Coordinates of C-alpha atoms in Angstrom, one line a residue:
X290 CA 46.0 60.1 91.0
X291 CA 46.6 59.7 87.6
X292 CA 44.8 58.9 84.4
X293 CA 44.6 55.0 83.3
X294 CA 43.7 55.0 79.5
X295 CA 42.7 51.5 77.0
X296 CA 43.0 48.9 79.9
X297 CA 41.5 45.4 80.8
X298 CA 41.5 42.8 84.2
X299 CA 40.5 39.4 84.0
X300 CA 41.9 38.2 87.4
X301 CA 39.4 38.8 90.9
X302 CA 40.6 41.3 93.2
X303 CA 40.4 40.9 97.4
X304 CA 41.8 42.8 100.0
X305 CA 42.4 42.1 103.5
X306 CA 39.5 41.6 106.1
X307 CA 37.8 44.5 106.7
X308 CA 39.0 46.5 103.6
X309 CA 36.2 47.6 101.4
X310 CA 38.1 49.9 99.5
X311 CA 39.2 47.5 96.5
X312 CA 37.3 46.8 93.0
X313 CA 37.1 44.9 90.1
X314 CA 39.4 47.4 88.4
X315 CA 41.6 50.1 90.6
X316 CA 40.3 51.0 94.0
X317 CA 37.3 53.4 95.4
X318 CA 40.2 55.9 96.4
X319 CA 41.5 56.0 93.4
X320 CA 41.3 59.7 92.4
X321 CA 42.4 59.7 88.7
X322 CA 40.6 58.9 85.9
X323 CA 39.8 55.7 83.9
X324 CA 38.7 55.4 80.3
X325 CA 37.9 52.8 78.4
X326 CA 39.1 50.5 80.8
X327 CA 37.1 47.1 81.3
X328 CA 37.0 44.2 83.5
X329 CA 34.7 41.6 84.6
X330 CA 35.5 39.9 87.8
X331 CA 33.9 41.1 91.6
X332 CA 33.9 43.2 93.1
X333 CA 32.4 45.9 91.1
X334 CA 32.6 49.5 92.6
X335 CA 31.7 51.3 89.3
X336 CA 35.1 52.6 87.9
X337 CA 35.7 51.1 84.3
X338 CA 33.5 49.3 82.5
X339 CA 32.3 46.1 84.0
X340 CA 31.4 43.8 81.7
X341 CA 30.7 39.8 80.6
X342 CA 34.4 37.4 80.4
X343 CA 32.6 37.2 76.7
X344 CA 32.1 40.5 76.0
X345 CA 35.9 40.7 76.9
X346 CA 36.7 38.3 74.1
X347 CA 34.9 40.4 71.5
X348 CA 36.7 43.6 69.5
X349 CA 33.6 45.7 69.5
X350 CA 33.5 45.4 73.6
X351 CA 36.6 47.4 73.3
X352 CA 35.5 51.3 72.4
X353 CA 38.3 53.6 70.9
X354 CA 40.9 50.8 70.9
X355 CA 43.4 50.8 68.5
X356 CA 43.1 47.5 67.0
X357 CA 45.6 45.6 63.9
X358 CA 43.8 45.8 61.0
X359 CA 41.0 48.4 62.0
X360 CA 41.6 52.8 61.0
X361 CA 38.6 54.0 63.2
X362 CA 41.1 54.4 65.7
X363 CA 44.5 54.9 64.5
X364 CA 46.6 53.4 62.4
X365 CA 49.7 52.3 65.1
X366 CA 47.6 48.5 65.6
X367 CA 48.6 48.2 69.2
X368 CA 46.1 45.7 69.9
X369 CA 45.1 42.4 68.3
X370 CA 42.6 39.9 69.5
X371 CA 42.5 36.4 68.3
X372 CA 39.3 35.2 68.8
X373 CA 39.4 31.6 68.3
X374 CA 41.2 31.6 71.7
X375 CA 44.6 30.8 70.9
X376 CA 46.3 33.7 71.8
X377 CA 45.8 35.2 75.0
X378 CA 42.8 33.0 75.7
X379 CA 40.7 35.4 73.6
X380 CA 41.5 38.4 74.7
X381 CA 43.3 41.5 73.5
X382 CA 46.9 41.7 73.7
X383 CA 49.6 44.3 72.5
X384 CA 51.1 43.8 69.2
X385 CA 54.9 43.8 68.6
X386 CA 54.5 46.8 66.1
X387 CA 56.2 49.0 68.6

C-alpha cells in the first residue's frame, strides 16, 4: 500500500506463467493509490492513465506536473521535457533544480 504520485513507464511489463496479476503500471493487488501516473505499454489493468508512446512525449499529457518553465503547478520545475527527442527520447525527466 502506499500512494504513487506524478509517475510514468515506458518499458512492457510480464510476469511469470500463470500470473495475471501484473499491469502496465503497478499490479492489480496493489492497494494504494495512483495519481497522475501514466504509461503506455500492455498490459493494461486500469490503474494510471494508459495512454499513446506520443501522448507520453507531449507536456500537456502530463496533468498537474510540475514542469521548468510552467507556474500552473508550482514553481520548484522538477520536470522538463525536451521534445525534439534528445533528451530522454522525448519524455519527461527530473531536472537538477533539486
Amino acid at each position: 500500500s502506499g500512494t504513487v504520485d506524478s509517475c510514468y513507464a515506458t518499458v512492457a511489463v510480464s510476469g511469470s506463467v500463470g500470473c495475471s496479476y501484473f499491469g502496465g503500471l503497478v499490479g492489480d493487488n496493489y492497494e494504494g493509490s495512483v495519481n497522475t501516473c501514466y504509461y503506455y505499454q500492455l498490459p493494461d489493468n486500469s490503474i494510471g492513465t494508459h495512454t499513446t508512446s506520443d501522448n507520453m512525449k507531449q507536456q500537456g499529457t502530463y496533468t498537474g506536473w510540475d514542469f521548468s518553465g510552467e507556474t500552473a503547478n508550482g514553481t520548484e520545475d522538477i520536470w522538463s521535457i525536451d521534445t525534439s527527442g534528445s533528451v530522454n527520447s522525448g519524455y519527461p525527466y527530473l531536472t537538477d533544480n533539486h
